[in-house]
CSV table of C-alpha atoms in Angstrom, one decimal:
chain,number,residue,atom,x,y,z
A,1,MET,CA,-22.8,105.7,197.5
A,2,SER,CA,-23.2,105.8,201.0
A,3,SER,CA,-26.0,103.5,202.5
A,4,THR,CA,-26.9,107.2,204.4
A,5,GLU,CA,-27.5,108.6,200.4
A,6,LEU,CA,-30.8,109.5,199.8
A,7,ARG,CA,-32.8,107.9,196.7
A,8,HIS,CA,-33.9,110.3,194.0
A,9,THR,CA,-36.6,109.4,191.5
A,10,ALA,CA,-37.2,110.4,187.9
A,11,LEU,CA,-38.7,113.5,188.2
A,12,ASP,CA,-36.2,115.0,191.7
A,13,ALA,CA,-35.8,117.6,189.4
A,14,LEU,CA,-39.4,118.5,188.8
A,15,HIS,CA,-40.6,118.6,191.7
A,16,ARG,CA,-37.3,121.4,193.4
A,17,SER,CA,-38.3,123.5,190.6
A,18,LEU,CA,-42.1,122.8,191.7
A,19,GLY,CA,-40.6,124.5,195.2
A,20,ALA,CA,-42.0,121.1,196.5
A,21,THR,CA,-41.3,120.4,200.2
A,22,MET,CA,-39.0,117.3,200.2
A,23,THR,CA,-38.6,114.5,203.0
A,24,ASP,CA,-36.4,111.9,204.1
A,25,PHE,CA,-39.0,108.8,203.0
A,26,ALA,CA,-37.8,105.3,203.3
A,27,GLY,CA,-34.8,105.9,202.5
A,28,TRP,CA,-36.3,107.9,199.4
A,29,ASP,CA,-35.8,111.5,199.1
A,30,MET,CA,-39.3,112.9,198.2
A,31,PRO,CA,-42.1,115.7,198.2
A,32,LEU,CA,-44.2,116.4,200.6
A,33,ARG,CA,-45.9,119.3,199.9
A,34,TYR,CA,-45.7,122.2,197.0
A,35,GLY,CA,-47.6,124.7,198.6
A,36,SER,CA,-50.9,123.7,201.1
A,37,GLU,CA,-52.1,120.1,201.7
A,38,ARG,CA,-54.9,120.9,203.0
A,39,ASP,CA,-55.8,122.7,199.6
A,40,GLU,CA,-53.8,119.8,197.5
A,41,HIS,CA,-55.9,117.4,199.6
A,42,LEU,CA,-59.4,119.1,198.4
A,43,ALA,CA,-58.1,119.1,195.3
A,44,VAL,CA,-58.7,115.4,195.6
A,45,ARG,CA,-62.0,115.1,196.7
A,46,ALA,CA,-63.1,117.7,194.3
A,47,LYS,CA,-60.8,118.0,191.1
A,48,ALA,CA,-57.4,115.7,190.9
A,49,GLY,CA,-54.1,115.6,192.1
A,50,LEU,CA,-50.8,114.4,190.1
A,51,PHE,CA,-48.0,112.3,192.4
A,52,ASP,CA,-44.8,110.8,192.1
A,53,LEU,CA,-45.3,107.3,193.8
A,54,SER,CA,-41.5,106.3,192.0
A,55,HIS,CA,-40.4,105.2,195.3
A,56,MET,CA,-43.1,102.3,195.1
A,57,GLY,CA,-41.3,98.8,194.7
A,58,GLU,CA,-42.0,96.6,192.2
A,59,ILE,CA,-41.1,93.0,191.3
A,60,THR,CA,-41.5,90.7,188.6
A,61,VAL,CA,-42.7,87.1,189.0
A,62,THR,CA,-42.3,85.8,186.6
A,63,GLY,CA,-42.5,81.9,184.6
A,64,PRO,CA,-45.0,78.7,183.8
A,65,GLY,CA,-44.7,79.0,188.1
A,66,ALA,CA,-45.8,81.9,189.0
A,67,ALA,CA,-48.7,81.6,189.7
A,68,ALA,CA,-48.2,78.4,192.3
A,69,LEU,CA,-45.3,80.1,193.3
A,70,LEU,CA,-47.2,83.3,194.4
A,71,ASN,CA,-50.2,81.0,196.0
A,72,PHE,CA,-47.8,79.4,198.3
A,73,ALA,CA,-46.0,83.0,199.4
A,74,LEU,CA,-49.3,85.0,199.3
A,75,VAL,CA,-52.0,84.9,201.5
A,76,GLY,CA,-54.5,85.8,198.3
A,77,ASN,CA,-55.3,83.4,195.8
A,78,ILE,CA,-53.5,85.1,193.2
A,79,ALA,CA,-53.9,82.0,190.5
A,80,SER,CA,-57.2,83.4,190.2
A,81,VAL,CA,-56.7,86.8,189.2
A,82,GLY,CA,-57.3,87.1,185.1
A,83,VAL,CA,-55.2,88.4,182.9
A,84,GLY,CA,-55.0,92.7,182.9
A,85,ARG,CA,-56.9,92.4,186.6
A,86,ALA,CA,-55.3,93.1,190.3
A,87,ARG,CA,-55.5,92.9,193.8
A,88,TYR,CA,-54.8,93.8,196.9
A,89,THR,CA,-53.4,91.1,199.3
A,90,MET,CA,-50.7,90.1,201.7
A,91,ILE,CA,-47.6,88.6,202.2
A,92,CYS,CA,-47.4,86.9,206.1
A,93,ARG,CA,-44.4,85.3,207.5
A,94,THR,CA,-45.0,82.0,208.9
A,95,ASP,CA,-46.0,83.3,212.2
A,96,GLY,CA,-48.8,84.7,210.9
A,97,GLY,CA,-47.5,88.9,211.1
A,98,ILE,CA,-47.7,90.5,207.9
A,99,LEU,CA,-44.5,91.7,205.9
A,100,ASP,CA,-46.5,93.9,204.0
A,101,ASP,CA,-49.7,94.4,202.1
A,102,LEU,CA,-49.2,94.5,198.1
A,103,ILE,CA,-50.7,95.5,194.9
A,104,VAL,CA,-50.5,92.1,192.6
A,105,TYR,CA,-51.2,92.8,188.5
A,106,ARG,CA,-51.5,90.2,186.2
A,107,LEU,CA,-50.0,91.2,182.8
A,108,ALA,CA,-50.0,87.9,181.3
A,109,GLU,CA,-50.7,84.6,181.6
A,110,GLN,CA,-47.2,83.5,183.2
A,111,GLU,CA,-46.1,87.2,184.5
A,112,TYR,CA,-47.0,89.3,187.4
A,113,LEU,CA,-46.0,92.6,189.2
A,114,VAL,CA,-46.1,92.6,192.5
A,115,VAL,CA,-46.0,96.8,194.2
A,116,ALA,CA,-44.7,96.4,197.5
A,117,ASN,CA,-44.7,99.4,199.7
A,118,ALA,CA,-41.5,101.4,199.9
A,119,SER,CA,-40.5,100.5,202.9
A,120,ASN,CA,-40.3,97.3,202.5
A,121,ALA,CA,-39.9,96.1,199.0
A,122,GLN,CA,-36.4,94.8,199.4
A,123,THR,CA,-38.5,92.9,202.5
A,124,VAL,CA,-40.5,91.1,200.0
A,125,LEU,CA,-38.5,90.6,197.2
A,126,ASP,CA,-36.1,88.2,199.7
A,127,ALA,CA,-39.1,86.6,201.2
A,128,LEU,CA,-40.3,85.6,197.4
A,129,THR,CA,-37.0,85.0,196.6
A,130,ASP,CA,-36.5,82.5,199.4
A,131,ARG,CA,-40.0,81.6,199.0
A,132,SER,CA,-39.3,80.7,195.0
A,133,ALA,CA,-36.5,77.6,195.8
A,134,GLY,CA,-38.6,74.4,193.9
A,135,PHE,CA,-40.4,76.9,192.0
A,136,ASP,CA,-41.0,77.4,188.1
A,137,ALA,CA,-40.6,80.9,188.4
A,138,GLU,CA,-38.5,83.7,189.6
A,139,ALA,CA,-38.3,87.0,190.9
A,140,ARG,CA,-36.8,89.9,189.7
A,141,ASP,CA,-36.3,93.9,191.7
A,142,ASP,CA,-37.4,95.8,188.6
A,143,ARG,CA,-37.2,99.5,191.5
A,144,ASP,CA,-34.7,100.9,188.5
A,145,ALA,CA,-37.4,99.4,185.7
A,146,TYR,CA,-40.3,101.7,186.8
A,147,ALA,CA,-41.2,105.6,187.1
A,148,LEU,CA,-45.2,105.2,188.3
A,149,LEU,CA,-47.1,108.4,188.7
A,150,ALA,CA,-51.2,108.5,189.9
A,151,VAL,CA,-53.6,110.9,188.8
A,152,GLN,CA,-56.6,110.8,191.2
A,153,GLY,CA,-59.7,112.3,191.9
A,154,PRO,CA,-62.9,112.8,190.0
A,155,GLU,CA,-61.5,114.8,186.7
A,156,SER,CA,-59.4,111.5,186.5
A,157,ALA,CA,-60.7,110.3,184.1
A,158,GLY,CA,-61.6,112.7,181.7
A,159,ILE,CA,-57.9,114.3,182.3
A,160,LEU,CA,-55.8,111.1,181.6
A,161,ALA,CA,-59.0,110.6,178.3
A,162,SER,CA,-58.0,113.7,176.2
A,163,LEU,CA,-54.1,111.8,176.6
A,164,THR,CA,-54.8,108.7,175.3
A,165,ASP,CA,-57.2,106.0,173.5
A,166,ALA,CA,-56.8,103.5,176.0
A,167,ASP,CA,-60.4,101.6,177.1
A,168,LEU,CA,-60.5,103.7,180.5
A,169,ASP,CA,-64.2,103.8,180.5
A,170,GLY,CA,-64.1,99.2,179.8
A,171,LEU,CA,-61.3,100.0,182.8
A,172,LYS,CA,-62.5,97.9,185.9
A,173,TYR,CA,-61.4,99.0,189.1
A,174,TYR,CA,-58.4,96.8,190.1
A,175,ALA,CA,-57.8,96.5,186.6
A,176,GLY,CA,-55.3,97.5,184.5
A,177,LEU,CA,-54.0,97.2,180.3
A,178,PRO,CA,-51.1,98.6,178.5
A,179,GLY,CA,-51.7,101.7,176.9
A,180,THR,CA,-50.5,104.7,175.2
A,181,VAL,CA,-50.5,108.2,177.4
A,182,ALA,CA,-49.4,111.2,176.2
A,183,GLY,CA,-46.7,108.8,173.6
A,184,VAL,CA,-45.3,107.1,176.1
A,185,PRO,CA,-45.3,103.7,176.8
A,186,ALA,CA,-47.5,102.5,180.0
A,187,LEU,CA,-49.4,99.6,182.6
A,188,ILE,CA,-52.5,101.5,182.9
A,189,ALA,CA,-54.2,100.6,186.2
A,190,ARG,CA,-57.2,101.9,187.8
A,191,THR,CA,-56.1,101.7,191.4
A,192,GLY,CA,-55.4,104.5,193.9
A,193,TYR,CA,-54.6,105.0,197.7
A,194,THR,CA,-57.0,108.0,197.9
A,195,GLY,CA,-60.5,106.8,198.3
A,196,GLU,CA,-61.2,108.4,195.1
A,197,ASP,CA,-61.7,107.1,191.1
A,198,GLY,CA,-58.2,107.5,189.5
A,199,PHE,CA,-55.1,106.0,187.7
A,200,GLU,CA,-51.8,104.6,188.6
A,201,LEU,CA,-49.6,104.6,185.4
A,202,PHE,CA,-46.2,102.8,185.2
A,203,VAL,CA,-43.7,103.5,182.8
A,204,ARG,CA,-39.9,103.7,182.5
A,205,PRO,CA,-37.7,106.8,184.4
A,206,GLU,CA,-37.2,107.9,181.8
A,207,HIS,CA,-40.6,109.1,180.4
A,208,ALA,CA,-41.5,110.6,183.9
A,209,VAL,CA,-40.6,114.6,183.3
A,210,GLU,CA,-42.4,114.1,180.2
A,211,LEU,CA,-45.6,112.7,181.2
A,212,TRP,CA,-45.8,114.3,184.7
A,213,GLN,CA,-46.2,117.6,182.2
A,214,ALA,CA,-48.7,115.7,179.9
A,215,LEU,CA,-50.6,115.9,183.0
A,216,THR,CA,-50.3,118.6,183.8
A,217,GLU,CA,-51.3,120.7,180.6
A,218,ALA,CA,-54.5,118.6,180.0
A,219,GLY,CA,-54.8,119.0,184.0
A,220,GLU,CA,-54.8,123.1,184.0
A,221,GLY,CA,-58.4,123.7,183.0
A,222,VAL,CA,-60.1,121.5,185.5
A,223,GLY,CA,-58.0,122.1,189.0
A,224,LEU,CA,-55.2,119.3,189.1
A,225,VAL,CA,-52.4,120.4,191.0
A,226,PRO,CA,-49.3,118.3,192.1
A,227,CYS,CA,-49.4,116.6,195.5
A,228,GLY,CA,-47.1,115.6,197.7
A,229,LEU,CA,-47.2,112.7,200.5
A,230,SER,CA,-48.1,114.8,203.3
A,231,CYS,CA,-52.2,114.8,201.9
A,232,ARG,CA,-51.8,111.1,200.4
A,233,ASP,CA,-51.6,109.9,204.2
A,234,THR,CA,-54.6,112.1,205.0
A,235,LEU,CA,-56.7,110.9,201.9
A,236,ARG,CA,-55.7,107.6,202.6
A,237,LEU,CA,-57.0,107.7,206.4
A,238,GLU,CA,-59.9,109.6,205.9
A,239,ALA,CA,-60.7,106.2,202.9
A,240,GLY,CA,-60.0,103.2,206.0
A,241,MET,CA,-56.9,102.3,204.3
A,242,PRO,CA,-54.5,101.2,206.4
A,243,LEU,CA,-51.0,102.4,205.9
A,244,TYR,CA,-47.4,99.4,207.3
A,245,GLY,CA,-46.2,100.5,210.4
A,246,HIS,CA,-49.4,102.2,211.5
A,247,GLU,CA,-52.7,99.9,211.2
A,248,LEU,CA,-50.2,96.9,210.0
A,249,SER,CA,-47.4,95.6,211.3
A,250,THR,CA,-45.4,91.7,211.6
A,251,ALA,CA,-46.9,91.8,215.6
A,252,LEU,CA,-50.3,91.9,213.6
A,253,THR,CA,-52.1,88.7,212.1
A,254,PRO,CA,-54.7,90.4,209.0
A,255,PHE,CA,-57.0,89.4,210.9
A,256,ASP,CA,-55.9,91.6,214.0
A,257,ALA,CA,-56.5,94.0,211.1
A,258,GLY,CA,-59.9,92.9,210.1
A,259,LEU,CA,-58.2,92.2,206.8
A,260,GLY,CA,-59.1,88.4,207.4
A,261,ARG,CA,-60.7,88.7,203.7
A,262,VAL,CA,-58.0,88.9,201.9
A,263,VAL,CA,-56.4,85.0,203.8
A,264,LYS,CA,-57.8,82.9,201.2
A,265,PHE,CA,-57.6,79.3,203.3
A,266,GLU,CA,-59.5,77.9,200.0
A,267,LYS,CA,-57.2,78.1,197.4
A,268,GLU,CA,-55.1,75.0,196.0
A,269,GLY,CA,-52.2,73.5,197.7
A,270,ASP,CA,-50.0,75.2,201.0
A,271,PHE,CA,-48.9,78.7,202.3
A,272,VAL,CA,-47.0,80.6,203.8
A,273,GLY,CA,-48.5,80.7,208.1
A,274,ARG,CA,-51.5,79.0,206.7
A,275,ASP,CA,-51.7,77.4,210.3
A,276,ALA,CA,-51.4,80.0,212.3
A,277,LEU,CA,-53.4,82.6,210.4
A,278,ARG,CA,-56.5,78.8,210.9
A,279,GLU,CA,-55.7,79.9,214.9
A,280,ALA,CA,-55.8,83.5,214.1
A,281,ALA,CA,-59.4,83.9,212.4
A,282,ASP,CA,-60.3,80.9,214.9
A,283,ARG,CA,-60.0,83.7,217.5
A,284,ALA,CA,-61.0,86.7,215.9
A,285,ALA,CA,-64.3,84.6,215.6
A,286,SER,CA,-64.7,83.9,219.7
A,287,HIS,CA,-62.6,86.9,220.7
A,288,ALA,CA,-61.2,89.0,218.8
A,289,PRO,CA,-58.6,90.7,221.5
A,290,ARG,CA,-58.9,94.6,219.3
A,291,VAL,CA,-60.9,95.9,217.1
A,292,LEU,CA,-59.6,99.2,214.0
A,293,VAL,CA,-61.8,101.6,215.2
A,294,GLY,CA,-62.6,105.2,213.6
A,295,LEU,CA,-62.5,108.4,215.8
A,296,ILE,CA,-63.7,111.3,215.8
A,297,ALA,CA,-62.8,114.2,217.8
A,298,GLU,CA,-65.4,116.5,219.9
A,299,GLY,CA,-63.0,118.9,220.2
A,300,ARG,CA,-60.0,120.7,218.4
A,301,ARG,CA,-56.5,118.7,219.5
A,302,VAL,CA,-55.0,116.3,217.6
A,303,PRO,CA,-54.3,112.4,217.9
A,304,ARG,CA,-50.5,111.1,216.8
A,305,ALA,CA,-49.7,107.1,216.6
A,306,GLY,CA,-48.9,106.1,219.7
A,307,TYR,CA,-51.4,107.7,222.0
A,308,GLN,CA,-53.1,105.7,224.2
A,309,VAL,CA,-57.9,105.0,223.7
A,310,VAL,CA,-58.9,105.5,227.2
A,311,ALA,CA,-62.9,105.2,228.6
A,312,GLY,CA,-63.5,104.8,232.3
A,313,GLY,CA,-59.6,106.3,233.8
A,314,GLU,CA,-58.7,103.0,232.4
A,315,VAL,CA,-56.5,102.0,229.0
A,316,ILE,CA,-58.3,100.5,226.1
A,317,GLY,CA,-56.3,101.1,222.9
A,318,GLU,CA,-54.1,102.9,221.0
A,319,VAL,CA,-53.5,105.2,217.6
A,320,THR,CA,-52.8,104.5,214.8
A,321,SER,CA,-52.9,107.3,212.8
A,322,GLY,CA,-54.4,110.5,213.1
A,323,THR,CA,-54.9,114.0,211.3
A,324,PRO,CA,-56.6,116.9,211.2
A,325,SER,CA,-59.2,115.9,208.3
A,326,PRO,CA,-60.0,118.4,206.1
A,327,THR,CA,-63.1,117.0,204.6
A,328,LEU,CA,-65.2,116.9,207.6
A,329,GLY,CA,-63.2,118.8,209.5
A,330,LYS,CA,-62.7,118.1,212.6
A,331,PRO,CA,-59.2,115.7,213.6
A,332,ILE,CA,-59.5,111.9,213.6
A,333,ALA,CA,-57.9,109.0,214.2
A,334,MET,CA,-57.9,104.6,213.7
A,335,ALA,CA,-56.0,103.3,216.6
A,336,TYR,CA,-57.3,99.5,218.0
A,337,VAL,CA,-59.4,99.4,221.2
A,338,ASP,CA,-61.2,96.7,223.1
A,339,ALA,CA,-63.5,94.6,221.6
A,340,ALA,CA,-66.3,95.8,224.0
A,341,HIS,CA,-65.4,99.8,222.8
A,342,ALA,CA,-65.3,99.2,219.4
A,343,ALA,CA,-68.6,99.8,218.6
A,344,PRO,CA,-69.9,102.7,216.9
A,345,GLY,CA,-71.6,105.4,219.6
A,346,THR,CA,-69.8,103.2,222.4
A,347,PRO,CA,-69.8,106.2,224.5
A,348,GLY,CA,-67.5,107.7,227.1
A,349,VAL,CA,-64.4,106.8,224.9
A,350,GLY,CA,-61.0,109.6,224.5
A,351,VAL,CA,-57.1,109.5,223.7
A,352,ASP,CA,-54.9,110.5,225.9
A,353,ILE,CA,-53.7,113.9,225.1
A,354,ARG,CA,-50.5,115.2,226.6
A,355,GLY,CA,-52.4,113.9,230.0
A,356,THR,CA,-55.4,115.2,229.2
A,357,HIS,CA,-57.9,112.8,228.0
A,358,GLU,CA,-59.9,114.6,225.1
A,359,PRO,CA,-63.4,113.1,224.1
A,360,TYR,CA,-64.1,111.0,220.5
A,361,GLU,CA,-66.5,109.5,219.3
A,362,VAL,CA,-66.4,105.8,217.9
A,363,VAL,CA,-67.0,105.6,214.2
A,364,ALA,CA,-67.3,103.3,211.9
A,365,LEU,CA,-64.0,103.4,208.9
A,366,PRO,CA,-64.2,105.0,206.2
A,367,PHE,CA,-64.7,108.1,207.7
A,368,TYR,CA,-65.0,109.0,204.1
A,369,ARG,CA,-66.8,107.2,201.1
A,370,ARG,CA,-67.0,108.6,197.4
A,371,GLN,CA,-69.8,109.0,195.0
A,372,LYS,CA,-70.7,106.5,192.9
């Protein structure tokens, strides 16, 4: 197999049979959209959407020293996560730069599932392997052991409940439990990247097609539609959720990204990046150089990543992500801007779009928050 050949998920043929537009995403051939990305987006907000996320990177960490290894390797307090719960966290370099943001599920007393972004899965695996020296624990590449499906949206709980006897009512946000969905063994997690209630289902690849089909049939009467990566991006952006390579990078620490809360200095023992992150925390407390904010367009032109944010003829920041917002009906963006211009309602802020300074309103993130 050549190094440039795209990887395919277990659902590849099914996506093509549904007429999906496919795209290269982090070395995987993934569905971008099936029809209208706007319709897919709005279906998730109002009803439900079904996603193939099998490109995500699963790494299993096991052994008596698994908790201690993850506490050392990651910035969060993973040892305090109860069995059946999950935590959003990050893995950083010694200089505090973000290697990736992660979700870690504690499956058993000595077993964790670390889920990395597709583009960083090998980097995270390598880092965990390197950092495991001296710990009675092992990091195992399980990317080929899982397919990952997500059902997201207000109708998702009802759809899933019709296919499982697992206690979904008792399953909290950022928790997971083993169960059976449509006869398929699965790890059922109440997590997602859309700003809606929803579930992510980790199953063996050979079960992916039958589970997709069962979910599709169960959701027919309530408006479930297949959804691609394009609407996944617009949904997460409206919900103010960062995307690695846009809002997060090795050039930024969690404190630069406004996510310093994930760093737990109070946990027992040392961890990679502690000293650099302490300095970053002190800097952020005294004078954060730039702050991640939301921008809402007054006009119709869409900002893109890399566009300059301007005020008073000066460059004050840079757009990290931008898109037309189906929910708001206007273009929106996330951007890092100088702290002096970061307060919601700051006047005179614009985005340089091909030489024209288009006016934008500075707002607090997220743009969209679901009704509980």
